[in-house]
PDB file of C-alpha atoms in Angstrom:
ATOM      1  CA  HIS A   1       0.000   0.000   0.000  1.00 88.00           C
ATOM      2  CA  ALA A   2       2.785   2.433   0.882  1.00 90.00           C
ATOM      3  CA  LYS A   3       4.611   1.615  -2.342  1.00 92.00           C
ATOM      4  CA  ALA A   4       1.431   2.222  -4.341  1.00 90.00           C
ATOM      5  CA  LEU A   5       0.953   5.643  -2.744  1.00 91.00           C
ATOM      6  CA  LYS A   6       4.568   6.502  -3.530  1.00 91.00           C
ATOM      7  CA  VAL A   7       4.043   5.568  -7.196  1.00 91.00           C
ATOM      8  CA  VAL A   8       0.908   7.728  -7.375  1.00 91.00           C
ATOM      9  CA  ASP A   9       2.768  10.707  -5.895  1.00 91.00           C
ATOM     10  CA  SER A  10       5.671  10.240  -8.321  1.00 90.00           C
ATOM     11  CA  LEU A  11       3.287  10.532 -11.289  1.00 92.00           C
ATOM     12  CA  HIS A  12       1.354  13.557 -10.034  1.00 90.00           C
ATOM     13  CA  PRO A  13       2.231  16.644 -12.130  1.00 89.00           C
ATOM     14  CA  LEU A  14       2.270  18.928  -9.067  1.00 86.00           C
ATOM     15  CA  LYS A  15       4.387  16.667  -6.862  1.00 82.00           C
ATOM     16  CA  GLY A  16       8.021  15.718  -7.229  1.00 75.00           C
ATOM     17  CA  GLY A  17       9.916  16.186 -10.463  1.00 85.00           C
ATOM     18  CA  MET A  18       7.572  14.446 -12.867  1.00 89.00           C
ATOM     19  CA  ILE A  19       7.633  17.164 -15.543  1.00 92.00           C
ATOM     20  CA  PRO A  20      11.441  17.544 -15.860  1.00 92.00           C
ATOM     21  CA  TYR A  21      11.865  13.763 -15.623  1.00 93.00           C
ATOM     22  CA  ALA A  22       9.387  13.233 -18.477  1.00 93.00           C
ATOM     23  CA  ALA A  23      11.162  15.850 -20.593  1.00 94.00           C
ATOM     24  CA  PHE A  24      14.512  14.176 -19.847  1.00 94.00           C
ATOM     25  CA  THR A  25      13.027  10.849 -20.936  1.00 95.00           C
ATOM     26  CA  GLY A  26      12.175  12.502 -24.258  1.00 95.00           C
ATOM     27  CA  VAL A  27      15.882  13.242 -24.650  1.00 95.00           C
ATOM     28  CA  LEU A  28      16.627   9.562 -24.003  1.00 95.00           C
ATOM     29  CA  LEU A  29      14.069   8.540 -26.645  1.00 95.00           C
ATOM     30  CA  TRP A  30      15.777  10.813 -29.142  1.00 95.00           C
ATOM     31  CA  ALA A  31      19.208   9.473 -28.161  1.00 94.00           C
ATOM     32  CA  SER A  32      18.054   5.898 -28.722  1.00 94.00           C
ATOM     33  CA  SER A  33      16.865   6.822 -32.224  1.00 92.00           C
ATOM     34  CA  ILE A  34      20.272   8.365 -32.951  1.00 93.00           C
ATOM     35  CA  ALA A  35      21.946   5.148 -31.794  1.00 93.00           C
ATOM     36  CA  ALA A  36      19.589   3.066 -33.939  1.00 92.00           C
ATOM     37  CA  GLY A  37      20.329   5.174 -37.019  1.00 90.00           C
ATOM     38  CA  TRP A  38      24.072   4.985 -36.391  1.00 92.00           C
ATOM     39  CA  PHE A  39      23.939   1.199 -36.039  1.00 91.00           C
ATOM     40  CA  GLU A  40      21.970   0.817 -39.262  1.00 89.00           C
ATOM     41  CA  ASN A  41      24.407   3.064 -41.117  1.00 89.00           C
ATOM     42  CA  TRP A  42      27.318   1.042 -39.744  1.00 90.00           C
ATOM     43  CA  ILE A  43      25.753  -2.219 -40.935  1.00 89.00           C
ATOM     44  CA  ILE A  44      25.058  -0.841 -44.401  1.00 87.00           C
ATOM     45  CA  TYR A  45      28.490   0.776 -44.679  1.00 88.00           C
ATOM     46  CA  ARG A  46      30.192  -2.483 -43.691  1.00 87.00           C
ATOM     47  CA  ARG A  47      27.897  -4.336 -46.143  1.00 87.00           C
ATOM     48  CA  LEU A  48      27.120  -6.983 -43.535  1.00 86.00           C
ATOM     49  CA  PRO A  49      23.811  -8.131 -45.102  1.00 85.00           C
ATOM     50  CA  GLU A  50      25.532  -8.635 -48.442  1.00 85.00           C
ATOM     51  CA  GLY A  51      28.381 -10.463 -46.725  1.00 84.00           C
ATOM     52  CA  ILE A  52      25.980 -12.855 -44.982  1.00 83.00           C
ATOM     53  CA  ALA A  53      24.004 -13.516 -48.163  1.00 85.00           C
ATOM     54  CA  LYS A  54      27.123 -14.250 -50.267  1.00 83.00           C
ATOM     55  CA  ASN A  55      29.457 -15.849 -47.727  1.00 82.00           C
ATOM     56  CA  ARG A  56      30.258 -19.389 -48.823  1.00 84.00           C
ATOM     57  CA  ARG A  57      30.485 -20.812 -45.321  1.00 85.00           C
ATOM     58  CA  VAL A  58      27.191 -19.240 -44.265  1.00 81.00           C
ATOM     59  CA  LYS A  59      25.504 -20.467 -47.449  1.00 83.00           C
ATOM     60  CA  ARG A  60      26.891 -23.949 -46.900  1.00 83.00           C
ATOM     61  CA  LEU A  61      25.672 -23.937 -43.289  1.00 83.00           C
ATOM     62  CA  LEU A  62      22.229 -22.361 -43.754  1.00 83.00           C
ATOM     63  CA  GLY A  63      21.589 -22.774 -47.441  1.00 85.00           C
ATOM     64  CA  PRO A  64      21.416 -19.919 -50.003  1.00 83.00           C
ATOM     65  CA  ALA A  65      17.747 -19.102 -49.428  1.00 85.00           C
ATOM     66  CA  ARG A  66      18.015 -19.058 -45.655  1.00 84.00           C
ATOM     67  CA  ALA A  67      21.246 -17.029 -45.732  1.00 82.00           C
ATOM     68  CA  LYS A  68      19.539 -14.438 -47.921  1.00 85.00           C
ATOM     69  CA  ARG A  69      16.575 -14.363 -45.580  1.00 85.00           C
ATOM     70  CA  TRP A  70      18.795 -13.807 -42.525  1.00 84.00           C
ATOM     71  CA  ALA A  71      20.608 -11.054 -44.385  1.00 85.00           C
ATOM     72  CA  GLY A  72      17.264  -9.351 -44.950  1.00 85.00           C
ATOM     73  CA  VAL A  73      16.369  -9.747 -41.282  1.00 83.00           C
ATOM     74  CA  LEU A  74      19.622  -8.055 -40.301  1.00 84.00           C
ATOM     75  CA  GLU A  75      19.164  -5.231 -42.791  1.00 83.00           C
ATOM     76  CA  HIS A  76      15.564  -4.433 -41.903  1.00 83.00           C
ATOM     77  CA  GLY A  77      15.500  -5.355 -38.209  1.00 83.00           C
ATOM     78  CA  ALA A  78      18.785  -3.935 -36.961  1.00 85.00           C
ATOM     79  CA  THR A  79      17.339  -0.479 -36.360  1.00 86.00           C
ATOM     80  CA  SER A  80      14.521  -1.722 -34.133  1.00 88.00           C
ATOM     81  CA  VAL A  81      16.797  -3.970 -32.098  1.00 89.00           C
ATOM     82  CA  ALA A  82      19.468  -1.309 -31.623  1.00 90.00           C
ATOM     83  CA  GLY A  83      16.907   1.334 -30.659  1.00 91.00           C
ATOM     84  CA  SER A  84      15.127  -0.952 -28.198  1.00 92.00           C
ATOM     85  CA  VAL A  85      18.346  -2.140 -26.545  1.00 93.00           C
ATOM     86  CA  THR A  86      19.707   1.392 -26.265  1.00 93.00           C
ATOM     87  CA  LEU A  87      16.458   2.762 -24.850  1.00 93.00           C
ATOM     88  CA  GLY A  88      16.173  -0.086 -22.339  1.00 93.00           C
ATOM     89  CA  PHE A  89      19.753   0.495 -21.212  1.00 93.00           C
ATOM     90  CA  LEU A  90      19.220   4.249 -20.828  1.00 93.00           C
ATOM     91  CA  LEU A  91      15.912   3.906 -18.967  1.00 92.00           C
ATOM     92  CA  GLY A  92      17.360   1.338 -16.594  1.00 91.00           C
ATOM     93  CA  PHE A  93      20.767   2.934 -16.113  1.00 91.00           C
ATOM     94  CA  MET A  94      19.864   6.582 -15.527  1.00 90.00           C
ATOM     95  CA  PRO A  95      17.938   6.103 -12.236  1.00 88.00           C
ATOM     96  CA  ALA A  96      20.760   3.918 -10.912  1.00 89.00           C
ATOM     97  CA  LEU A  97      23.255   6.583 -11.956  1.00 89.00           C
ATOM     98  CA  GLY A  98      21.290   9.195 -10.034  1.00 86.00           C
ATOM     99  CA  VAL A  99      21.224   7.044  -6.902  1.00 87.00           C
ATOM    100  CA  ALA A 100      24.924   6.204  -7.155  1.00 89.00           C
ATOM    101  CA  PHE A 101      26.063   9.813  -7.490  1.00 88.00           C
ATOM    102  CA  GLY A 102      23.285  11.494  -5.518  1.00 86.00           C
ATOM    103  CA  LEU A 103      21.980  13.328  -8.584  1.00 85.00           C
ATOM    104  CA  PRO A 104      18.322  14.239  -9.204  1.00 85.00           C
ATOM    105  CA  ILE A 105      18.066  11.962 -12.242  1.00 88.00           C
ATOM    106  CA  ASP A 106      15.042   9.820 -12.949  1.00 89.00           C
ATOM    107  CA  VAL A 107      12.873   8.817 -15.907  1.00 92.00           C
ATOM    108  CA  ARG A 108       9.154   8.949 -16.609  1.00 93.00           C
ATOM    109  CA  HIS A 109       8.288   6.883 -19.661  1.00 94.00           C
ATOM    110  CA  VAL A 110       4.639   6.924 -20.674  1.00 94.00           C
ATOM    111  CA  THR A 111       4.358   3.162 -21.126  1.00 93.00           C
ATOM    112  CA  LEU A 112       6.224   2.227 -17.951  1.00 92.00           C
ATOM    113  CA  SER A 113       4.425   4.917 -15.951  1.00 93.00           C
ATOM    114  CA  THR A 114       1.022   3.717 -17.160  1.00 95.00           C
ATOM    115  CA  GLY A 115       1.829   0.164 -16.124  1.00 95.00           C
ATOM    116  CA  SER A 116       3.064   1.335 -12.719  1.00 94.00           C
ATOM    117  CA  LEU A 117      -0.105   3.357 -12.171  1.00 94.00           C
ATOM    118  CA  VAL A 118      -2.299   0.385 -13.099  1.00 94.00           C
ATOM    119  CA  PHE A 119      -0.485  -1.821 -10.582  1.00 95.00           C
ATOM    120  CA  ALA A 120      -0.744   0.919  -7.959  1.00 93.00           C
ATOM    121  CA  GLY A 121      -4.483   1.248  -8.616  1.00 92.00           C
ATOM    122  CA  SER A 122      -5.011  -2.494  -8.254  1.00 92.00           C
ATOM    123  CA  SER A 123      -3.243  -2.341  -4.903  1.00 91.00           C
ATOM    124  CA  LEU A 124      -5.192   0.676  -3.614  1.00 89.00           C
ATOM    125  CA  GLY A 125      -8.559  -0.744  -4.571  1.00 87.00           C
ATOM    126  CA  VAL A 126     -11.708   0.949  -5.802  1.00 86.00           C
ATOM    127  CA  GLU A 127     -11.628   3.524  -3.017  1.00 84.00           C
ATOM    128  CA  GLY A 128      -8.158   4.664  -4.005  1.00 83.00           C
ATOM    129  CA  LEU A 129      -9.132   5.250  -7.642  1.00 87.00           C
ATOM    130  CA  ALA A 130     -11.467   8.133  -6.775  1.00 84.00           C
ATOM    131  CA  THR A 131      -8.939  10.128  -4.758  1.00 88.00           C
ATOM    132  CA  TYR A 132      -7.527  13.453  -5.863  1.00 89.00           C
ATOM    133  CA  ASP A 133      -3.982  12.093  -5.963  1.00 90.00           C
ATOM    134  CA  PHE A 134      -4.840   9.139  -8.194  1.00 91.00           C
ATOM    135  CA  ILE A 135      -6.846  11.268 -10.635  1.00 92.00           C
ATOM    136  CA  GLY A 136      -3.968  13.734 -10.730  1.00 92.00           C
ATOM    137  CA  ALA A 137      -1.554  10.891 -11.471  1.00 92.00           C
ATOM    138  CA  ALA A 138      -3.801   9.708 -14.305  1.00 93.00           C
ATOM    139  CA  ILE A 139      -3.728  13.227 -15.752  1.00 93.00           C
ATOM    140  CA  GLY A 140       0.026  13.181 -15.244  1.00 93.00           C
ATOM    141  CA  ILE A 141       0.252  10.238 -17.656  1.00 94.00           C
ATOM    142  CA  LEU A 142      -1.042  12.570 -20.377  1.00 94.00           C
ATOM    143  CA  PHE A 143       1.655  15.104 -19.518  1.00 94.00           C
ATOM    144  CA  ILE A 144       4.298  12.379 -19.583  1.00 95.00           C
ATOM    145  CA  GLY A 145       3.235  11.197 -23.034  1.00 94.00           C
ATOM    146  CA  ALA A 146       3.134  14.737 -24.393  1.00 94.00           C
ATOM    147  CA  LEU A 147       6.587  15.548 -23.017  1.00 94.00           C
ATOM    148  CA  ASN A 148       8.105  12.238 -24.127  1.00 95.00           C
ATOM    149  CA  PHE A 149       6.957  12.612 -27.711  1.00 93.00           C
ATOM    150  CA  GLY A 150       7.182  16.404 -27.840  1.00 92.00           C
ATOM    151  CA  VAL A 151      10.793  16.675 -26.697  1.00 94.00           C
ATOM    152  CA  SER A 152      12.002  13.741 -28.783  1.00 94.00           C
ATOM    153  CA  PHE A 153      10.151  15.042 -31.850  1.00 90.00           C
ATOM    154  CA  PHE A 154      11.567  18.546 -31.421  1.00 88.00           C
ATOM    155  CA  LEU A 155      15.130  17.235 -31.135  1.00 91.00           C
ATOM    156  CA  ALA A 156      14.636  15.005 -34.189  1.00 90.00           C
ATOM    157  CA  LEU A 157      13.209  17.970 -36.102  1.00 84.00           C
ATOM    158  CA  ALA A 158      16.216  20.075 -35.061  1.00 83.00           C
ATOM    159  CA  VAL A 159      18.575  17.427 -36.451  1.00 85.00           C
ATOM    160  CA  ALA A 160      16.599  17.308 -39.706  1.00 82.00           C
ATOM    161  CA  LEU A 161      16.703  21.096 -40.060  1.00 80.00           C
ATOM    162  CA  ARG A 162      20.439  21.179 -39.390  1.00 80.00           C
ATOM    163  CA  ALA A 163      20.952  18.467 -42.001  1.00 78.00           C
ATOM    164  CA  ARG A 164      19.200  20.704 -44.546  1.00 74.00           C
ATOM    165  CA  ASP A 165      20.994  23.882 -43.384  1.00 71.00           C
ATOM    166  CA  ARG A 166      17.671  25.358 -42.284  1.00 66.00           C
ATOM    167  CA  TRP A 167      18.277  25.514 -38.528  1.00 61.00           C
ATOM    168  CA  ARG A 168      19.637  29.073 -38.350  1.00 62.00           C
ATOM    169  CA  ALA A 169      18.224  30.550 -41.529  1.00 56.00           C
ATOM    170  CA  GLY A 170      14.461  30.552 -41.739  1.00 58.00           C
ATOM    171  CA  THR A 171      13.823  28.179 -38.836  1.00 62.00           C
ATOM    172  CA  VAL A 172      10.616  29.917 -37.799  1.00 66.00           C
ATOM    173  CA  SER A 173       9.236  29.892 -41.337  1.00 71.00           C
ATOM    174  CA  VAL A 174      10.064  26.201 -41.749  1.00 73.00           C
ATOM    175  CA  LEU A 175       8.321  25.366 -38.477  1.00 74.00           C
ATOM    176  CA  ASN A 176       5.295  27.393 -39.515  1.00 78.00           C
ATOM    177  CA  GLU A 177       5.158  25.572 -42.850  1.00 80.00           C
ATOM    178  CA  LEU A 178       5.421  22.235 -41.066  1.00 80.00           C
ATOM    179  CA  ILE A 179       2.643  23.086 -38.602  1.00 81.00           C
ATOM    180  CA  VAL A 180       0.364  24.291 -41.388  1.00 87.00           C
ATOM    181  CA  ALA A 181       1.070  21.141 -43.426  1.00 87.00           C
ATOM    182  CA  LEU A 182       0.332  18.898 -40.425  1.00 85.00           C
ATOM    183  CA  VAL A 183      -2.925  20.690 -39.651  1.00 89.00           C
ATOM    184  CA  ARG A 184      -4.046  20.424 -43.271  1.00 91.00           C
ATOM    185  CA  ARG A 185      -3.137  16.742 -43.396  1.00 89.00           C
ATOM    186  CA  PHE A 186      -4.971  16.074 -40.137  1.00 87.00           C
ATOM    187  CA  PHE A 187      -8.222  17.626 -41.365  1.00 90.00           C
ATOM    188  CA  ARG A 188      -7.881  16.003 -44.799  1.00 89.00           C
ATOM    189  CA  SER A 189      -7.095  12.471 -43.582  1.00 86.00           C
ATOM    190  CA  PRO A 190      -6.957  12.219 -39.773  1.00 87.00           C
ATOM    191  CA  THR A 191      -6.845   8.426 -39.738  1.00 86.00           C
ATOM    192  CA  VAL A 192      -3.215   8.351 -40.943  1.00 84.00           C
ATOM    193  CA  PHE A 193      -2.191   9.887 -37.610  1.00 83.00           C
ATOM    194  CA  PHE A 194      -3.553   6.891 -35.712  1.00 83.00           C
ATOM    195  CA  PHE A 195      -3.450   3.925 -38.134  1.00 83.00           C
ATOM    196  CA  PRO A 196      -0.743   2.854 -40.593  1.00 77.00           C
ATOM    197  CA  PRO A 197      -1.730   3.762 -44.150  1.00 73.00           C
ATOM    198  CA  ARG A 198      -2.407   0.997 -46.623  1.00 75.00           C
ATOM    199  CA  ASN A 199      -0.899   2.942 -49.508  1.00 67.00           C
ATOM    200  CA  VAL A 200       2.337   4.649 -48.464  1.00 60.00           C
ATOM    201  CA  GLU A 201       2.676   6.582 -51.705  1.00 56.00           C
ATOM    202  CA  ALA A 202      -0.736   8.175 -51.205  1.00 49.00           C
ATOM    203  CA  VAL A 203       0.331   9.860 -47.966  1.00 47.00           C
ATOM    204  CA  SER A 204       3.941  10.685 -48.812  1.00 48.00           C
ATOM    205  CA  VAL A 205       4.931  14.322 -48.401  1.00 49.00           C
ATOM    206  CA  SER A 206       7.535  15.908 -50.640  1.00 49.00           C
ATOM    207  CA  PRO A 207      10.408  17.597 -48.738  1.00 49.00           C
ATOM    208  CA  PRO A 208      10.439  21.381 -48.503  1.00 48.00           C
ATOM    209  CA  PRO A 209      12.592  23.217 -51.073  1.00 48.00           C
TER     210      PRO A 209
END
């Protein structure tokens, strides 16, 4: 019961450091995507999928068809694995780092926080679900999700703008164009924001000039 109350307080937006922790978790999400992209680039640059598909020993051991299939798995699945491993390491390591060095470091990931709140609610019972603190923690989950995705998206957008030399010159105009394009797309076809499109070419957006 005491642990459940502590979890509820840690997710309340007006108690503790939930807001900065959620924003910091957004930085970790962005960092894991950078690591995933680097790992994929390293695999492609080293031509590892091609090496697996054409290696004589691998083909003799697995067969040509299976070697080609494993090469495809490496090429298309490396990004997801690298991103997931990196994110798991960062989410698990940062709180321990804060405890070890006495630093105010912690994480608030929307998925993990939602699961923790559900377990806390099951421990508190029906009476505990109607309290001010629990309702505030449930609202805090919305803040955590917004900060997780918002911070990581902003950092990813900053990298994209720097890659196109648009970060210093005309940044505000580019952001305005992006916001207008997103709003128009949302009102024209809102389902693509929630469900994967069946036809990718139909929803592709040409890059800005």
